Every structure is written in C-alpha cells, then in structure tokens.
Coordinates of C-alpha atoms and ligand atoms in Angstrom, one line a residue:
M547 CA 19.2 3.5 27.4
K548 CA 22.1 2.0 26.8
I549 CA 26.0 2.7 27.8
T550 CA 28.0 2.0 23.9
S551 CA 31.5 2.7 24.5
A552 CA 33.6 5.1 26.8
K553 CA 37.1 7.2 26.0
V554 CA 39.8 8.4 28.3
I555 CA 41.0 11.3 27.4
V556 CA 44.1 12.8 28.2
T557 CA 45.3 16.6 27.7
C558 CA 48.2 18.8 29.0
P559 CA 47.5 22.9 27.8
G560 CA 49.2 24.1 30.0
R561 CA 48.6 21.3 32.6
N562 CA 47.7 17.4 32.4
F563 CA 43.5 16.7 32.4
V564 CA 42.4 13.6 32.4
T565 CA 38.1 13.5 30.8
L566 CA 35.7 10.6 31.1
K567 CA 33.3 10.5 27.9
I568 CA 30.7 8.2 28.2
M569 CA 28.5 7.3 25.1
T570 CA 25.2 6.2 25.0
D571 CA 22.6 4.8 21.8
Q572 CA 20.5 7.7 22.4
G573 CA 23.2 9.7 20.8
V574 CA 24.0 11.8 24.1
Y575 CA 27.0 11.7 25.6
G576 CA 28.5 13.0 29.5
I577 CA 32.1 14.1 30.2
G578 CA 33.8 13.8 33.8
D579 CA 36.9 14.5 34.9
A580 CA 39.2 12.4 36.0
T581 CA 42.4 14.3 37.6
M582 CA 44.4 13.2 39.9
N583 CA 47.7 15.8 39.6
G584 CA 51.0 14.0 39.1
R585 CA 49.5 10.6 39.2
E586 CA 46.9 11.5 35.9
K587 CA 47.9 8.0 34.4
A588 CA 46.2 5.5 37.8
V589 CA 43.4 6.9 36.8
V590 CA 44.0 6.4 33.7
S591 CA 44.2 2.6 33.5
Y592 CA 42.1 2.4 36.8
L593 CA 39.2 3.3 34.1
E594 CA 40.5 1.8 31.4
D595 CA 41.3 -1.5 32.5
H596 CA 38.7 -1.8 34.9
V597 CA 35.9 0.5 34.6
I598 CA 35.4 0.9 30.9
P599 CA 35.0 -3.2 30.6
C600 CA 32.2 -3.4 33.1
L601 CA 30.2 0.2 31.7
I602 CA 29.5 -0.8 28.6
G603 CA 25.9 -2.2 28.0
M604 CA 24.8 -0.7 31.3
D605 CA 21.8 2.0 31.9
P606 CA 23.5 5.2 32.2
R607 CA 20.3 6.5 33.6
R608 CA 21.0 4.2 36.5
I609 CA 22.5 6.6 38.3
E610 CA 22.8 6.0 42.1
D611 CA 23.2 1.7 40.9
I612 CA 26.2 2.4 39.1
W613 CA 28.1 4.3 41.9
Q614 CA 27.4 1.7 44.4
Y615 CA 28.3 -0.8 41.8
L616 CA 32.4 0.8 41.3
Y617 CA 32.2 1.6 45.1
K618 CA 31.0 -1.8 46.8
G619 CA 31.5 -4.0 44.1
A620 CA 35.8 -3.4 43.9
Y621 CA 35.9 -4.8 47.7
W622 CA 38.9 -2.7 47.0
R623 CA 37.1 0.5 48.9
R624 CA 37.9 4.6 48.6
G625 CA 41.4 6.2 48.2
P626 CA 41.9 9.0 45.8
V627 CA 42.3 6.1 42.4
T628 CA 39.1 4.6 42.7
M629 CA 37.2 7.5 44.0
R630 CA 38.1 10.3 41.0
A631 CA 37.4 6.8 38.7
I632 CA 33.7 6.7 40.0
A633 CA 33.3 10.8 40.4
A634 CA 34.6 11.0 37.0
V635 CA 31.7 7.9 35.2
D636 CA 29.5 9.7 38.3
V637 CA 29.7 13.2 36.8
A638 CA 29.1 12.3 33.7
L639 CA 26.0 10.5 33.9
W640 CA 24.5 12.9 35.3
D641 CA 25.8 14.6 32.9
I642 CA 23.6 12.4 30.7
K643 CA 20.6 12.5 32.7
A644 CA 21.0 16.0 32.5
K645 CA 20.7 16.4 28.8
M646 CA 17.9 13.9 28.3
A647 CA 15.7 15.9 30.9
N648 CA 16.9 19.3 28.7
M649 CA 17.6 20.6 32.1
P650 CA 20.8 22.8 33.9
L651 CA 22.2 20.0 36.2
Y652 CA 21.0 22.4 39.3
Q653 CA 17.5 22.1 38.2
L654 CA 17.5 18.2 38.7
L655 CA 19.7 18.8 41.8
G656 CA 16.8 20.3 43.4
G657 CA 16.9 24.0 41.6
R658 CA 18.6 27.2 42.6
S659 CA 19.4 28.5 46.1
R660 CA 21.0 31.9 45.2
D661 CA 21.9 33.2 42.2
G662 CA 25.6 33.2 41.9
V663 CA 28.2 31.6 44.1
M664 CA 30.8 33.5 45.9
V665 CA 34.3 32.8 44.8
Y666 CA 37.9 33.3 46.3
G667 CA 40.8 34.0 44.3
H668 CA 44.8 33.0 45.5
A669 CA 46.8 36.9 45.7
N670 CA 50.4 35.9 46.6
G671 CA 53.9 37.2 46.3
S672 CA 57.7 36.7 47.7
D673 CA 56.8 38.8 50.8
I674 CA 54.6 40.8 52.4
A675 CA 54.9 43.9 50.9
E676 CA 54.6 41.7 47.4
T677 CA 51.0 40.0 48.6
V678 CA 49.5 43.3 50.4
D679 CA 49.7 44.7 46.6
A680 CA 48.7 41.2 44.9
V681 CA 45.4 41.3 47.4
G682 CA 44.8 44.7 46.1
Q683 CA 44.8 43.7 42.2
Y684 CA 41.8 40.7 43.8
I685 CA 39.8 43.9 45.4
D686 CA 40.0 45.5 41.9
M687 CA 39.2 42.7 39.6
G688 CA 35.4 42.7 42.2
Y689 CA 36.6 39.6 43.8
K690 CA 34.8 39.6 47.8
A691 CA 36.8 37.0 49.0
I692 CA 40.9 36.4 48.4
R693 CA 43.5 34.6 49.8
A694 CA 46.7 35.2 50.8
Q695 CA 50.0 33.2 50.6
T696 CA 53.6 35.0 51.1
G697 CA 57.1 34.0 51.1
V698 CA 59.1 34.0 54.1
P699 CA 62.3 34.9 54.3
G700 CA 64.8 32.5 55.2
I701 CA 62.3 29.6 53.5
K702 CA 63.0 27.9 49.8
D703 CA 60.0 28.2 47.7
A704 CA 57.4 28.7 50.4
Y705 CA 53.8 27.6 49.3
G706 CA 51.0 28.8 47.9
V707 CA 53.5 31.5 46.1
G708 CA 53.1 31.2 42.0
R709 CA 55.1 32.9 39.6
G710 CA 53.3 34.9 37.4
K711 CA 49.9 37.4 38.4
L712 CA 47.1 35.1 38.3
Y713 CA 48.4 32.0 38.4
Y714 CA 49.9 29.4 40.6
E715 CA 50.6 26.0 39.7
P716 CA 52.0 23.3 42.0
A717 CA 52.7 20.8 39.6
D718 CA 55.8 22.0 38.2
A719 CA 58.5 19.4 36.9
A720 CA 59.5 16.2 35.2
L721 CA 60.6 15.3 38.9
P722 CA 59.6 16.8 42.2
S723 CA 60.8 19.4 42.7
V724 CA 62.4 20.5 46.7
T725 CA 61.1 22.5 49.0
G726 CA 61.6 23.8 51.9
W727 CA 59.6 24.5 55.4
D728 CA 60.1 26.3 59.0
T729 CA 58.0 26.4 61.4
R730 CA 59.2 28.8 63.5
K731 CA 59.3 31.5 61.0
A732 CA 56.1 30.8 59.1
L733 CA 54.5 31.8 62.3
N734 CA 56.1 34.6 62.7
Y735 CA 56.1 36.2 59.3
V736 CA 52.3 34.8 58.6
P737 CA 50.5 37.2 61.2
K738 CA 52.5 40.2 60.2
M739 CA 50.3 39.4 56.7
F740 CA 47.4 40.5 58.0
D741 CA 48.3 42.9 60.3
K742 CA 49.2 44.4 57.2
L743 CA 46.6 43.7 54.7
R744 CA 43.9 44.2 57.6
E745 CA 45.2 48.2 58.2
V746 CA 45.9 48.9 54.4
Y747 CA 42.7 47.3 53.3
G748 CA 40.5 47.7 56.3
F749 CA 37.8 44.7 57.2
D750 CA 34.9 44.8 54.0
H751 CA 36.8 41.9 52.4
H752 CA 37.3 38.3 53.5
L753 CA 41.1 36.7 54.4
L754 CA 41.8 33.3 54.1
H755 CA 45.5 31.1 54.3
D756 CA 45.9 27.6 53.7
G757 CA 48.2 26.3 55.9
H758 CA 48.6 23.4 53.4
H759 CA 49.6 20.6 56.4
R760 CA 52.3 21.9 57.5
Y761 CA 51.8 22.7 61.3
T762 CA 51.4 20.3 64.3
P763 CA 47.8 20.8 65.9
Q764 CA 49.6 22.8 68.8
E765 CA 51.1 25.0 66.3
A766 CA 48.5 25.5 64.2
A767 CA 45.8 25.7 67.8
N768 CA 49.3 28.8 68.1
L769 CA 48.3 30.2 64.8
G770 CA 44.4 30.4 64.5
K771 CA 44.4 31.9 67.9
M772 CA 47.6 34.9 66.7
L773 CA 45.2 35.5 63.5
E774 CA 42.2 36.2 65.7
P775 CA 43.0 40.2 65.6
Y776 CA 42.5 39.7 61.8
Q777 CA 38.9 38.1 61.4
L778 CA 39.9 35.3 58.9
F779 CA 37.0 33.7 56.7
W780 CA 38.9 30.6 56.9
L781 CA 41.9 28.3 58.0
E782 CA 42.2 26.0 55.6
D783 CA 43.7 22.3 56.3
C784 CA 46.4 24.1 59.7
T785 CA 46.9 20.9 61.0
P786 CA 47.8 16.7 58.7
A787 CA 43.6 15.5 58.9
E788 CA 44.3 11.7 59.0
N789 CA 43.7 11.9 63.0
Q790 CA 40.7 13.8 62.7
E791 CA 40.6 14.1 66.3
A792 CA 44.0 16.1 66.2
F793 CA 41.5 19.0 65.3
K794 CA 40.0 19.3 69.1
L795 CA 42.7 20.9 70.7
V796 CA 43.1 23.7 67.1
R797 CA 39.5 23.8 68.0
Q798 CA 39.7 24.0 72.0
H799 CA 42.1 27.0 71.8
T800 CA 40.7 28.8 68.8
V801 CA 37.7 31.2 67.0
T802 CA 39.4 31.7 63.8
P803 CA 36.9 29.2 61.3
L804 CA 38.8 26.0 60.4
A805 CA 38.3 24.1 56.7
V806 CA 39.9 20.7 56.0
G807 CA 38.9 18.1 53.4
E808 CA 40.8 19.1 49.3
I809 CA 42.7 15.7 49.7
F810 CA 39.0 13.5 51.2
N811 CA 38.1 10.8 49.3
T812 CA 34.5 10.0 51.6
I813 CA 32.6 11.2 54.3
W814 CA 34.2 8.7 55.8
D815 CA 37.5 10.7 56.0
A816 CA 35.2 13.9 57.2
K817 CA 32.9 11.5 59.7
D818 CA 34.5 12.6 63.2
L819 CA 35.5 16.4 61.9
I820 CA 32.3 16.8 61.2
Q821 CA 30.0 15.0 64.2
N822 CA 32.2 16.6 66.7
Q823 CA 31.9 20.4 65.0
L824 CA 35.4 20.8 64.3
I825 CA 35.6 22.5 61.3
D826 CA 33.6 25.0 59.5
Y827 CA 34.2 24.7 56.1
I828 CA 34.2 21.0 54.2
R829 CA 36.9 21.5 50.8
C830 CA 35.4 18.3 49.4
T831 CA 34.9 18.8 45.5
I832 CA 33.1 16.3 43.0
V833 CA 36.6 15.0 41.5
S834 CA 37.9 13.6 44.2
A835 CA 34.9 13.0 46.5
G836 CA 32.8 10.3 44.4
G837 CA 30.9 12.8 42.5
V838 CA 27.7 15.0 42.7
T839 CA 26.5 11.3 44.2
H840 CA 28.7 11.5 47.0
L841 CA 29.2 14.6 47.2
R842 CA 25.6 15.8 48.0
R843 CA 25.7 13.0 51.1
I844 CA 28.7 14.5 52.7
A845 CA 26.8 18.2 52.6
D846 CA 24.2 16.9 53.8
F847 CA 25.7 15.5 56.5
A848 CA 27.8 18.7 56.9
A849 CA 24.6 20.9 57.2
L850 CA 22.7 18.9 59.9
Y851 CA 26.0 21.0 62.3
Q852 CA 25.5 24.4 60.5
I853 CA 29.4 23.2 58.1
R854 CA 29.3 24.4 54.7
T855 CA 30.7 23.8 52.4
G856 CA 33.8 25.3 50.4
S857 CA 34.8 23.2 47.7
H858 CA 38.7 22.6 46.5
G859 CA 38.8 25.0 43.2
A860 CA 42.5 25.2 42.3
T861 CA 43.5 24.6 38.6
D862 CA 44.5 20.6 38.7
L863 CA 40.4 20.5 38.8
S864 CA 39.4 20.9 35.4
P865 CA 36.6 22.9 33.9
V866 CA 34.8 20.0 34.1
T867 CA 35.1 20.1 38.1
M868 CA 34.8 23.3 38.2
G869 CA 31.9 23.7 35.9
T870 CA 29.5 20.6 38.0
A871 CA 31.4 22.2 41.0
L872 CA 29.2 25.4 40.4
H873 CA 25.7 23.7 39.7
F874 CA 26.3 21.9 43.3
D875 CA 27.4 25.2 45.0
T876 CA 23.9 27.0 43.2
W877 CA 22.0 24.4 44.6
V878 CA 23.7 23.0 47.9
P879 CA 21.5 24.9 50.7
N880 CA 24.7 25.1 53.1
F881 CA 27.2 27.0 50.3
G882 CA 29.5 28.2 52.2
I883 CA 32.6 29.9 49.3
Q884 CA 34.0 28.4 45.9
E885 CA 37.4 28.3 45.5
Y886 CA 38.3 29.3 41.6
M887 CA 41.9 29.6 40.6
R888 CA 41.3 30.4 36.5
H889 CA 42.4 28.3 34.0
T890 CA 44.7 29.4 31.5
E891 CA 43.5 30.5 28.2
E892 CA 44.5 26.9 26.0
T893 CA 42.6 25.3 29.3
D894 CA 39.5 27.1 28.7
A895 CA 39.6 26.7 25.1
V896 CA 40.0 23.0 25.3
F897 CA 37.1 22.5 27.2
P898 CA 34.4 24.8 26.3
H899 CA 32.6 25.8 29.1
D900 CA 29.5 28.3 30.4
Y901 CA 30.0 29.8 32.8
H902 CA 31.1 33.1 33.8
F903 CA 33.1 35.3 37.0
E904 CA 31.1 38.7 37.3
R905 CA 31.9 41.3 40.2
G906 CA 33.6 38.4 42.8
E907 CA 31.1 35.3 41.5
L908 CA 31.2 32.6 39.8
F909 CA 27.5 31.8 37.0
C910 CA 26.9 28.3 36.1
G911 CA 24.9 28.6 32.5
E912 CA 21.2 27.4 31.4
T913 CA 23.3 24.6 29.0
P914 CA 21.4 21.4 29.4
G915 CA 24.1 19.4 31.6
H916 CA 27.3 20.6 33.3
G917 CA 27.1 22.9 30.6
V918 CA 31.7 21.8 30.1
D919 CA 32.8 19.7 26.7
I920 CA 35.8 19.1 25.3
D921 CA 37.2 19.6 22.5
E922 CA 38.8 16.5 21.8
E923 CA 40.5 17.8 18.8
L924 CA 42.1 20.6 20.4
A925 CA 42.8 17.8 23.7
A926 CA 44.9 15.6 21.1
K927 CA 47.3 18.3 20.1
Y928 CA 48.7 18.8 23.6
P929 CA 50.7 15.7 24.7
Y930 CA 50.8 14.3 28.5
K931 CA 53.8 15.9 30.0
P932 CA 55.1 14.7 33.6
A933 CA 54.4 17.1 35.9
Y934 CA 54.9 16.6 40.0
L935 CA 53.6 18.3 42.6
P936 CA 57.4 19.5 45.3
V937 CA 58.3 17.4 48.3
A938 CA 59.1 20.0 51.9
R939 CA 62.3 18.8 53.7
L940 CA 63.1 20.8 56.6
E941 CA 66.4 22.0 56.4
D942 CA 68.1 19.4 58.2
G943 CA 66.6 17.5 55.7
T944 CA 63.9 15.7 56.7
M945 CA 61.2 15.4 54.8
W946 CA 57.7 17.5 55.8
S947 CA 54.7 17.2 54.5
W948 CA 54.2 19.6 51.1
Ligands
CS2_2429 C1 45.2 23.7 47.5 C2 45.8 23.4 46.2 O1 43.7 25.2 46.1 C3 44.2 25.0 47.4 O2 44.0 24.8 48.4 O3 46.4 23.3 48.5 O4 46.9 24.3 45.6 C4 46.7 22.3 46.1 O5 47.7 22.3 46.5 C5 46.9 21.8 44.8 O6 45.5 21.4 44.2 C6 47.3 20.7 44.6 O7 47.2 19.8 43.3
MG2430 MG1 44.5 24.4 50.7

C-alpha cells in the first residue's frame, strides 16, 4: 500500500481551518487537522513544502515509523508548527488504518472504556449576573460541567467573554486587538462569581475556570485557595508553564485541582508536572501534541500518577480534532473530561461528522475511521481570512500573557 498524493485544504467557514488529506493507491483516504490559531500559514508551508514530498510513496500503514521519521528525521524537534504537521499526518494515517480495518478508531485503540464522554461548555458574561444566567442556560441544556468566565470591572475585554450566547471566538481581528489585564481586580472579582454560582445552583454541577496564564505562582496559589470553598473541577492554566517547577508553589498552597497543557506540544513539556504530581489534569490534545500516537504516550505516562485527561476543545480545534479526540476519550482509561466549544453551523457543514451531544456528553459514531470528513467544494467557498488572537497589556502598557 502506498501514499499517492496529499493536499492541504485551507478554509474559513466562520474561522480558519487547515486540513490535510492523504490519498492512497487503494482509494482510501485519511483526514487530519493542522490548524494553529493565528499562525495557520506556517503549518501550511511546513506540510506542503517539507512533509508532503517525503510522504509520497510511503506505506500509510506504518504509522509509528512515519511519526518517528517526521519527528527524528526533521532534526529540529518539537514546537507548535512541527508537532501540528506531524499530528495532521498521524491522524490522517489512523483514519486510513481504521477505514481499512472497517472499524471506528476507538476499536483500534483498544475498544470502549465508557459509553459517552463528559464535556464542559463555556458560560460567560460581561459581569457576574450575566455569567450566572449563562451557567443556568448550560444547566438547562443538560451540561454536567461548565466553565465560568466573567468580565471584570475595570479590565478591558477580559479573557473568555464571548459575544454570542453559545459561541466564543477569540481570534477576532485582522491584526491583534489589545485587551487589558489587572491581577488585583481579577483576584477581587472571580471568587465572588463562584460564590454566587454555588449560592444559586448548589454543588451538583462541575464548575471550571481558566486563568489563561495570567497569574504569578504566588497569585495563582492565592486564587486556588480562595476558590477552595466552591469545589472547582479544575483551575486551568493558573500560571505560565514554561517553568514546570512553578507549579510546586501553587500545589503546596491549594487543593483546588489544577489543569494545564493546551499549549504543550510533547510529553517533555509535561514531564516534570506529571512525575512530580503537580497537576490533576493534562490538557494536551490531538492536533497540538503530535496526534493519536503521541497523545497516547502522554496519557499513559499521566496514568502512572493518577492524572487524568482533559483535552483542549476550543473552536480553533477543527471537527477533525474533535472527532478524533472523542475516539481517544472513549478508549483512554484515565479519561477526565473533554472541553467542547460548539462550532458554527457553517463549520459543521464543511466537516460532516458523526459525533453528537446528548445530556452533557458527546458520543463518537461507529463510522469506520475517525468519522469526520471534509466537503471540499463547500470548503472552497470560504477563502482564508487573516485572524489574530488578541494581546494583553497592563494599565501602564506593559505586555502581559494574553
Ligand atoms: C482556551 C482557548 O479553551 C480554552 O481553554 O484557553 O480559548 C484558547 O484561548 C484558544 O484555543 C486559543 O486559540
Ligand atoms: Mg484554556
């Protein structure tokens, strides 16, 4: 069996997506996601100029060997561009293998560990009252777990506040828009939101919060401590994680569960966090962390320390990643939760898929492969549109982590 050709499809049905399609001499094809929000074209070039020429003629059944070829063979290891390109190839090859086996992907991985996959949705508002309403709407839709973010008085466009009810899309401008940040104001306001949420809805639902890399370790520890009475499912990205040791200080001071990893690319980014048991959930996902082949290594390593998965699932991860992640989640023994931000109807139409939402859970389908396709004709109607994530500055103009 041979790879005969491969192409990269860029489409913008409401937001940009980069998709790799690999064709074989047996007529079976596979699809992989290579989207990197705000830096899409870097991955397009990496695939078109440097990966696809090497793939032609290779045996697509040799998934592991091709993964190692692209990782070790590039000499330049790791990083968000490289690992997304590898992920796209890896996912397309798993799709091909599962189609050849006439099985849904989760069967190839080891079979079902659960029926459905618990997901969390994003509730947000410009202030506490609006967020409380939004959480109520998610509860009414059947969600068991809800992430709550609020605008903060005095902070311009605080992270996580969307425009519509169900959709939140941060990459919103042809050049980065400037948002604000003020840790003092956030530390004052965020605990009040959770106090209100527990007062109104009680403790039956899981609540989550994303710090989005904004706090220092000491401030994160303080926030974690203040949130303890509200029994969060997790506090995410409470401090930047380039320095994995930073989490020691947070861990020593709070029992609020910690989640991190949506911007990690390999197991090495999480090694110290995992083996020192500094986190509770690992948020790496298929597209950013080298595909199914590598994510499986991360999840297995995390399982040794009772750390569970909580894969990133924002709208910039295409339905191809979501579909693949759901097969992974259906199999992985140490599953925790799956993030689920709904895609727009336009996006869903470009990527026909067989997963569905029911009573707070997502279910992958039984179609052979990962169950997600791309309608190329429809995709061609939505040309690429430059869209950047915002940047964040403090009141005095200092650049901060967005
Ligand atoms: C976020 C994302 O979903 C999350 O937890 O942190 O909204 C993130 O900001 C985007 O995926 C960036 O592209
Ligand atoms: Mg996040």
